[in-house]
């Protein structure tokens, strides 16, 4: 069994879908399951549609017709004229349903994460229906399924948590036993029957759930770049595709911002040891990046550099923390109760301060929760008022080769220091596979490029030698 996932740019228009079809036509696998994202930009347009309707802006109707036209155009290009009536009718029905939902939001103020998830789910419902029909007309008979019938989640509508046992059970027992299945990514359903979504970029995760449940031999994720690059190619033009990564390296790079892979995707593959390859739909001859439990040994200690922007650094400090047990526990509990994700933790060795990194959007909420938790200690001046610094970025250097290898952190810190870049906080994972530093955002771009040149361009090492 081969599971393949094609992202938004890979189904952006009829031309891209044709390219996808030619990739599939080359495959010899007896059973395949293809997961597709919404057409490029469609999820953003759906969010905007929901927001316009929610704020009583009647121009949501215009956006709705633009969306409809975009999907109809793809059908007209992919399906012979005489065969278009059926699929066009189905797409029209889906749009009338979406129009009704939006009218409800517009008239009745039906504002809720549940309704928003329902609106966001239309992108994948539409793209999968069109791709399935396009396949039929290009010699690829298939069955279209609705991933909501197989992926069971909790009620966190916009970032739903998957019930793995129930999901795998449904996939193993109820998926049709045919050679080719087409399934929408991103969308799922809560136990009480409401549509949920798996978080932005979540179609990668959908594909890995299918791959794990069906014990696939391989998962292929097709996007618009030649695999996982040494760093974000939009931030450093010298970035290049990495040949092989371990699951852990890929997970760290993804978690710290390598958008090409949605971070939860790796976990379901690890237990079943299913390899994952990241490929480029628009350059299929390129090998891409292979991610597995046994990557080939690499001479590179550092495999990649990631960067997340829009972060905040929050510090709790004060003499009242020294030697008092439970301060960290109270801090993390206060943050966890607000469902805020922490990316980064450091504690000064004198215990006088704890610093955490979190998303900028959640900064104020975290300050309020922590201030409330420590109100008495702050009033007695045992603790200082909670401080919040923005805009910050986290830059992470990742590689299995860093384990037990002295000097890498030193190289990185002195490089940044020599270039006048102030490091606000530092953390190294206990596995020694990752070093992350927090910087002021305006410095982050330069820091990524400096580090990339230092660790990946032999030329810069040579020129250092030449200079010496
Ligand atoms: P898809 O829609 O196919 O899921 P995404 O937009 O989610 O694609 O991810 C692909 C994009 O990720 C690339 O176009 C690239 O700009 C960005 N990206 C960020 N960091 C990396 C990286 N380290 N390697 C490759 N691509 C990256
Ligand atoms: N369409 C969704 C998004 O844009 C899911 C995905 O593309 O993976 O976030
Ligand atoms: Mg993606």
CSV table of N, CA, C and O in Angstrom, one decimal, residues 1 127 246 258 319:
chain,number,residue,atom,x,y,z
A,1,UNK,N,0.8,-1.2,0.0
A,1,UNK,CA,0.0,0.0,0.0
A,1,UNK,C,0.9,1.3,0.0
A,1,UNK,O,1.8,1.4,0.8
A,127,UNK,N,-12.0,20.0,-3.3
A,127,UNK,CA,-10.9,19.6,-4.1
A,127,UNK,C,-10.9,18.1,-4.3
A,127,UNK,O,-10.6,17.6,-5.4
A,246,UNK,N,16.5,11.5,10.1
A,246,UNK,CA,15.8,10.6,11.0
A,246,UNK,C,14.4,11.2,11.3
A,246,UNK,O,14.2,12.4,11.2
A,258,UNK,N,9.8,24.5,10.0
A,258,UNK,CA,9.9,24.0,8.6
A,258,UNK,C,8.5,23.6,8.0
A,258,UNK,O,8.1,22.5,8.2
A,319,UNK,N,13.1,37.2,43.9
A,319,UNK,CA,13.9,36.5,44.9
A,319,UNK,C,13.0,35.4,45.6
A,319,UNK,O,13.5,34.4,46.1
